[in-house]
Coordinates of C-alpha atoms in Angstrom, one line a residue:
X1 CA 43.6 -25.7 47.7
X2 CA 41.1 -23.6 48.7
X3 CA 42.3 -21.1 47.0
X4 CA 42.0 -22.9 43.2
X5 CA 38.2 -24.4 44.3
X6 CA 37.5 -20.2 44.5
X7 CA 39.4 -19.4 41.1
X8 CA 37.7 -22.3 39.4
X9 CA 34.2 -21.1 40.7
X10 CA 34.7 -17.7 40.1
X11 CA 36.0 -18.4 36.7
X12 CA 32.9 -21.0 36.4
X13 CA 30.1 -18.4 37.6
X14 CA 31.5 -15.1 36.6
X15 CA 34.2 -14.6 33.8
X16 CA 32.8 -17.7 31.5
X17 CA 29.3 -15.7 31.2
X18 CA 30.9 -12.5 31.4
X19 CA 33.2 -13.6 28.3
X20 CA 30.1 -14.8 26.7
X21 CA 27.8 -11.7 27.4
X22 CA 30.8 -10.0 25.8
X23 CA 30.8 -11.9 22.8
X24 CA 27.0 -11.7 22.1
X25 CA 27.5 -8.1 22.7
X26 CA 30.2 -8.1 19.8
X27 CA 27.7 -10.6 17.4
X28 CA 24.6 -7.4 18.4
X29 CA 27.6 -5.0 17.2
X30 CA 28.1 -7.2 13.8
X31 CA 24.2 -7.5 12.8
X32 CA 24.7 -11.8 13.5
X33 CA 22.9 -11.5 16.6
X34 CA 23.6 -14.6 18.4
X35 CA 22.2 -15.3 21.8
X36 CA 24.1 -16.1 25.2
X37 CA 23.1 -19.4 26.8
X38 CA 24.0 -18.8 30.2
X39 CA 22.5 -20.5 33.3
X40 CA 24.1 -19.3 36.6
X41 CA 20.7 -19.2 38.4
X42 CA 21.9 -16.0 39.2
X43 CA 21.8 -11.8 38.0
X44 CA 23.8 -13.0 35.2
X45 CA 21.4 -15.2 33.9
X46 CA 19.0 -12.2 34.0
X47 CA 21.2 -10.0 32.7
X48 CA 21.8 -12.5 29.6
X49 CA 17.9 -12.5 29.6
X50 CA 17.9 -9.3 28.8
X51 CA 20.6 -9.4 26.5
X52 CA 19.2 -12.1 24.5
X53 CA 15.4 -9.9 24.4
X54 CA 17.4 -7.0 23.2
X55 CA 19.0 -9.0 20.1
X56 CA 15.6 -10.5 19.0
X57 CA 14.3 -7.2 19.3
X58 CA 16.9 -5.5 17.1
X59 CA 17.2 -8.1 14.8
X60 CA 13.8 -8.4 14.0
X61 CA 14.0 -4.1 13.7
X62 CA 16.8 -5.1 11.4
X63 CA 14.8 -7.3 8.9
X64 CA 12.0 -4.4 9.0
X65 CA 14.8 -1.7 8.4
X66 CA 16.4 -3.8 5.3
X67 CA 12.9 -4.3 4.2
X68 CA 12.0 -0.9 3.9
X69 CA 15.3 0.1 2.3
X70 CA 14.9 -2.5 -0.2
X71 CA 11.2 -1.0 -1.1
X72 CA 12.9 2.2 -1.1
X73 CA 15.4 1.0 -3.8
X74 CA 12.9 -0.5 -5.9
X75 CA 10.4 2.5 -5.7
X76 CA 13.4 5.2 -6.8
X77 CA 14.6 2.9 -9.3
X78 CA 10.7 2.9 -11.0
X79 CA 10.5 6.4 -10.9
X80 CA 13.5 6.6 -12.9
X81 CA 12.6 4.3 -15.4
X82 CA 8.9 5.9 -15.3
X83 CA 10.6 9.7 -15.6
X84 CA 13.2 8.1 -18.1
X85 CA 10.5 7.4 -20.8
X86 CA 8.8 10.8 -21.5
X87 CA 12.3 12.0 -20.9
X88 CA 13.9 10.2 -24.0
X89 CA 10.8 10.9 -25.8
X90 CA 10.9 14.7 -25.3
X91 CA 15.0 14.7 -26.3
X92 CA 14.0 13.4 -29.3
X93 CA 11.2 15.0 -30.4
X94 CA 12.9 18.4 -29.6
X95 CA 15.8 17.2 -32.0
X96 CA 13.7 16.4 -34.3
X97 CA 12.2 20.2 -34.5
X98 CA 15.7 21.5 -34.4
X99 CA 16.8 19.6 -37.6
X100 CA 13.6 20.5 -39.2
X101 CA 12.1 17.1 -39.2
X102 CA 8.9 18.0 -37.4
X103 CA 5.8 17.1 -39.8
X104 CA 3.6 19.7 -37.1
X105 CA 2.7 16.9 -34.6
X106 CA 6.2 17.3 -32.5
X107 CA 5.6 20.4 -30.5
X108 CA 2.1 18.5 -29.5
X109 CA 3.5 15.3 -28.7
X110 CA 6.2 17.1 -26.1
X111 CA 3.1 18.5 -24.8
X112 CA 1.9 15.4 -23.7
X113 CA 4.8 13.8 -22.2
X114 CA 5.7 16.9 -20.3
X115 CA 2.0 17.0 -19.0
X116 CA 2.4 13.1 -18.3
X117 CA 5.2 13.7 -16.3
X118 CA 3.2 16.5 -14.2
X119 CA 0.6 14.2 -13.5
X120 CA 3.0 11.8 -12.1
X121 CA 5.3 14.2 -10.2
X122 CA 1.7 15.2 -8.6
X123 CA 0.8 12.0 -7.7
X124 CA 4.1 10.9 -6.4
X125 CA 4.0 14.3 -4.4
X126 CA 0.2 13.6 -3.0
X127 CA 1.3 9.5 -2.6
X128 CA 4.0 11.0 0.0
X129 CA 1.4 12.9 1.4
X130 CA -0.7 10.5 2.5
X131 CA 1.5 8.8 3.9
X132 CA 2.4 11.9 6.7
X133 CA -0.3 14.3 6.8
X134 CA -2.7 13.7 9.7
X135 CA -6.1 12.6 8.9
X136 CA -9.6 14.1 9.9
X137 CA -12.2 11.8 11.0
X138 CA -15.7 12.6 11.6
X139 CA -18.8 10.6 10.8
X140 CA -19.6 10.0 6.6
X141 CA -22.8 9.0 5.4
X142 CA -21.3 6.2 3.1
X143 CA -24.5 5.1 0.8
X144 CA -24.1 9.1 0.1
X145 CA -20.9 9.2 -0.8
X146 CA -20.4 6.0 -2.8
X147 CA -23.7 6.7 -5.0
X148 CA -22.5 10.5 -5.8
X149 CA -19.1 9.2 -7.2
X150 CA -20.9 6.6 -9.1
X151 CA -22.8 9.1 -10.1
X152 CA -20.2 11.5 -11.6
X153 CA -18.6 8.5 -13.6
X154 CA -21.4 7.4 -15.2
X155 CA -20.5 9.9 -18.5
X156 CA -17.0 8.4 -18.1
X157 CA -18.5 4.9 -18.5
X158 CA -20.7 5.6 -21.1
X159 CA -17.7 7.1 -23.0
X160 CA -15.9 4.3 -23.0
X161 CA -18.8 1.7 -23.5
X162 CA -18.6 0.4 -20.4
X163 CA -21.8 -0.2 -18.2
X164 CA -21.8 -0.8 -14.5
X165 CA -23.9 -3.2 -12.1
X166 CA -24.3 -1.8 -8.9
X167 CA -25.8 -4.0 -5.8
X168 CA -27.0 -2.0 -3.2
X169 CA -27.1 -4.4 0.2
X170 CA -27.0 -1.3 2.7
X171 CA -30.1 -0.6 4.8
X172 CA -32.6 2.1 4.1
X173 CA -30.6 4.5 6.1
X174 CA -27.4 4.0 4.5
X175 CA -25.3 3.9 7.8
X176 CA -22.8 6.1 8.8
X177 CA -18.2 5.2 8.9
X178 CA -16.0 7.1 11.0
X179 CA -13.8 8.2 8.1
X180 CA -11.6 11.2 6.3
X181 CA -14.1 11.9 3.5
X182 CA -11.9 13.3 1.1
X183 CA -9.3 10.8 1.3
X184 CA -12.2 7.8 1.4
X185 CA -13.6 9.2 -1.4
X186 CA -10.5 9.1 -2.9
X187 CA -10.1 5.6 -2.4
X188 CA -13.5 4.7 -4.2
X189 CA -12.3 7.0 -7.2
X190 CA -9.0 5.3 -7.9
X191 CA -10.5 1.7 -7.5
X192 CA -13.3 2.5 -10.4
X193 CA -11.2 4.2 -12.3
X194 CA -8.8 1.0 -11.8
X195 CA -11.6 -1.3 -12.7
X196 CA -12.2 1.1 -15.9
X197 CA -8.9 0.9 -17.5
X198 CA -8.3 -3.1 -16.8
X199 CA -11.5 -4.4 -17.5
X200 CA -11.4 -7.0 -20.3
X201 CA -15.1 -6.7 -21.2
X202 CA -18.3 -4.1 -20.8
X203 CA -19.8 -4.9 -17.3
X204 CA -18.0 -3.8 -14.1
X205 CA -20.1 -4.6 -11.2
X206 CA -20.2 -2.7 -7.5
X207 CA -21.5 -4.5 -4.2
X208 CA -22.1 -2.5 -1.1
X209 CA -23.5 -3.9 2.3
X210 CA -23.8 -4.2 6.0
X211 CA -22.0 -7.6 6.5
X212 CA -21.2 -8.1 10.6
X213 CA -21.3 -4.6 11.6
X214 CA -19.0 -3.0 9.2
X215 CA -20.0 -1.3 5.7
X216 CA -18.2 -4.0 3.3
X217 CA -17.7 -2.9 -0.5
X218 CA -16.3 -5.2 -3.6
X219 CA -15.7 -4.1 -7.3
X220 CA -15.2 -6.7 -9.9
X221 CA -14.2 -6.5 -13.4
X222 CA -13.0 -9.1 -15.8
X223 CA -9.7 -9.6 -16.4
X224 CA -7.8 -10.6 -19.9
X225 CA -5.5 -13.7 -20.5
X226 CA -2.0 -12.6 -18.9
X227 CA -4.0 -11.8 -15.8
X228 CA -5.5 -15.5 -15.4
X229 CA -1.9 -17.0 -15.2
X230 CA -0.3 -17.4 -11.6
X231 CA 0.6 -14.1 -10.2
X232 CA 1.4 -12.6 -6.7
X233 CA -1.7 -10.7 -6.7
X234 CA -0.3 -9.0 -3.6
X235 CA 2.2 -6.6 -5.7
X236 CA -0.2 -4.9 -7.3
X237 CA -0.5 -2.4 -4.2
X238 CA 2.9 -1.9 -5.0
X239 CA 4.0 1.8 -6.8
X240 CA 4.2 1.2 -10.7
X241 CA 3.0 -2.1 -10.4
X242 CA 1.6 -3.2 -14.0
X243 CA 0.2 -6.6 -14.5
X244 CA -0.9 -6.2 -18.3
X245 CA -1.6 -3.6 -21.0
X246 CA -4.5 -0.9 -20.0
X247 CA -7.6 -1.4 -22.6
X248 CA -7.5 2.3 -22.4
X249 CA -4.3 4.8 -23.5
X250 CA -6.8 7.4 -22.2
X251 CA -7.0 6.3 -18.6
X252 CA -3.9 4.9 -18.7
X253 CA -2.9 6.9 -15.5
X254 CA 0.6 6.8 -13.0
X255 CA 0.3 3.3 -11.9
X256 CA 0.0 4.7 -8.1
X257 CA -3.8 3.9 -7.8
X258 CA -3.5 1.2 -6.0
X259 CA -0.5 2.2 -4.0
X260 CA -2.6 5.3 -2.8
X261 CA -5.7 3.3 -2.1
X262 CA -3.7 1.0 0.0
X263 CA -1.7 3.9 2.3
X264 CA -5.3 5.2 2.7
X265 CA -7.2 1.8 3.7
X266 CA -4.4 1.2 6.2
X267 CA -4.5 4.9 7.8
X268 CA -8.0 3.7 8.3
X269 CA -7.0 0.2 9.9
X270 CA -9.7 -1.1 7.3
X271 CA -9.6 -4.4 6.2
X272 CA -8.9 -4.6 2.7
X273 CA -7.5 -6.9 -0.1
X274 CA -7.7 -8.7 -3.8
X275 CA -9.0 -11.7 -4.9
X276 CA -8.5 -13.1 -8.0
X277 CA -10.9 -15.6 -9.8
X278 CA -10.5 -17.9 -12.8
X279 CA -11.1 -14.9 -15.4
X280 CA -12.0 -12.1 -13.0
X281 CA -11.0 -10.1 -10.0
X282 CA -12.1 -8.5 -7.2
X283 CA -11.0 -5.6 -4.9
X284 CA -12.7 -5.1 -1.4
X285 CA -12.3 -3.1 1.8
X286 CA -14.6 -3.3 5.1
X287 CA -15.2 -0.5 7.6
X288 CA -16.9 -0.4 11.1
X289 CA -20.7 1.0 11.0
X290 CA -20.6 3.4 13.9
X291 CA -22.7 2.5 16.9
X292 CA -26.0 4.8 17.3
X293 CA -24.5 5.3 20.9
X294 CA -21.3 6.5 19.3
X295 CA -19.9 10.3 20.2
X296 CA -20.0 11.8 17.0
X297 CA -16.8 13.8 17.6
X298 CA -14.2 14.7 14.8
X299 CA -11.0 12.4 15.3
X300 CA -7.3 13.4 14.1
X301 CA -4.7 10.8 13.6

C-alpha cells in the first residue's frame, strides 16, 4: 500500500510536470510556444518558470524575426519592379535602334534610364550604409547648419517657382546638438528636397526652435487631393513608398528619402514623425540642446 501512495506521488510531483515540461519543450521546438502550468511548489515549478520566460522570449524574437523577413521581401520585390522599369525601357529603345526606328532621341533616352538606375543603385548602396557604418558625433552648431542648406537651395526653389517661409524660433546663439554632421545634414537635405517635389502649391514653410531643451524643426508643404484621403501616413518611411504623383519629373528622385531620413533620425535616437492635416503635412524631428556643462568630446556609435 505504501508502495502505490509513493508511485502515485511520484507520478503526481515528478513525471506529470516532467511529461509536461517535455511537451512545451516540443511546442518551443514547433514555433506554437505554449506554456507549462505546473505548480509543485517545488524546482520544477521553477524550472517551468524558466521554461515558460524562455518561450515568451523567443516567441516574441520570432514575431520580430518574421517581421523583418517580411520587410525584407517587400523591399527586394520594389527594387525589382523599380530596376524592372528602366530595364524594359532600355530593351526597347535599343531594339528600336537596331531596326532602324530611332528618330535620334533613343540613344538619349537610354541615357537617362541607365543614369536613373545609377542613381538608385547609389542610393540603395548609401541606404545600406547607413544602416551599418558607425557614426561620428561631436558638437554641430545647428542654426549654422540648417540656414547654409537653406541657403544653397534657394536657386533650386527659385527654379521651380517655389518660395519658402522660414521661422527662426532659436536663441541668438543658435545652440549647439551632439550630432554626425554629414549625415544630419543629410537629413535636412532629403526632407526639403521632399517638400519640393510634393508640394501642391508655391509656399513651403521651415520652423526651427528651442522647445523644452531640445532643438525641434518642422517643414510643411501643401499636399494635393489623393494625399487628403485616409492614409497610413506611417509608410511613407518605407523604401519606394509613393503616395501621389511628384509635381516635378525633375526632382522626381529614388523614393528612398524618407527611408534614409528615418535610419538616420533613429541612429540619433531623435524623436521624429509626420503629421498630416486637412490639406497639408508636416515632417518634424527633435534633438537634445547640449548642456553648457557638457564634455565636448567626439562620440562613435
Amino acid at each position: 500500500m505504501v508502495l502505490i501512495l509513493l508511485s502515485v506521488l511520484f507520478t503526481t510531483r515528478i513525471v506529470k510536470p516532467l511529461a509536461k515540461l517535455n511537451e512545451t519543450a516540443e511546442s518551443i521546438s514547433n514555433l506554437t510556444f505554449t506554456k507549462a502550468d505546473i505548480r509543485t511548489g517545488d524546482e520544477v515549478e521553477e524550472l517551468a518558470e524558466r521554461i515558460n520566460s524562455m518561450s515568451t522570449k523567443l516567441e516574441s524574437a520570432h514575431v520580430t524575426l518574421e517581421g523583418k523577413n517580411e520587410e525584407l521581401r517587400r523591399f527586394i520585390a520594389d527594387i525589382s519592379h523599380e530596376l524592372r522599369t528602366p530595364l524594359a525601357l532600355i530593351k526597347a529603345y535599343a531594339t528600336g535602334i537596331q531596326d532602324g526606328l530611332d528618330d535620334g532621341t533613343y540613344t538619349e533616352i537610354i541615357r537617362k534610364k541607365t543614369d536613373d538606375m545609377t542613381e538608385m543603385v547609389d542610393r540603395l548602396l548609401l541606404f545600406s550604409k547607413l544602416q551599418v557604418e558607425p557614426y561620428t558625433h561631436a558638437p554641430v552648431e545647428i542654426r549654422q547648419l540648417l540656414t547654409g542648406i537653406l541657403d544653397t537651395y534657394r536657386l533650386s526653389f527659385e527654379q521651380q517657382g517655389l518660395s519658402v517661409q522660414f521661422e527662426d524660433l532659436l536663441p541668438p546663439e543658435g545652440g549647439m546638438v551632439m550630432a554626425d554632421e554629414a549625415k544630419l545634414a543629410s537629413v535636412f537635405h532629403n526632407l526639403l528636397t521632399n517638400a519640393m517635389k510634393y508640394t501642391a502649391d508655391e509656399t513651403i514653410r521651415v520652423r526651427a526652435e528651442r522647445r523644452a531643451g531640445v532643438f525641434h524643426f518642422e517643414i510643411t508643404n501643401a499636399v494635393g487631393p489623393s494625399a487628403r484621403s485616409p492614409v497610413d501616413w506611417d509608410h511613407v518611411w518605407e523604401p519606394f513608398y509613393v503616395m501621389e504623383s511628384s509635381r516635378s519629373k525633375l526632382y522626381s528622385g529614388t523614393g528612398l528619402g524618407l527611408s534614409i531620413v528615418r535610419t538616420i533620425l533613429e541612429k540619433h535616437h531623435a524623436i521624429y514623425g509626420v503629421r498630416p492635416d486637412a490639406d497639408e503635412v508636416t515632417f518634424y524631428f527633435s534633438l537634445p540642446f547640449m548642456d553648457h556643462h557638457s564634455d565636448p568630446e567626439i562620440v562613435r556609435s
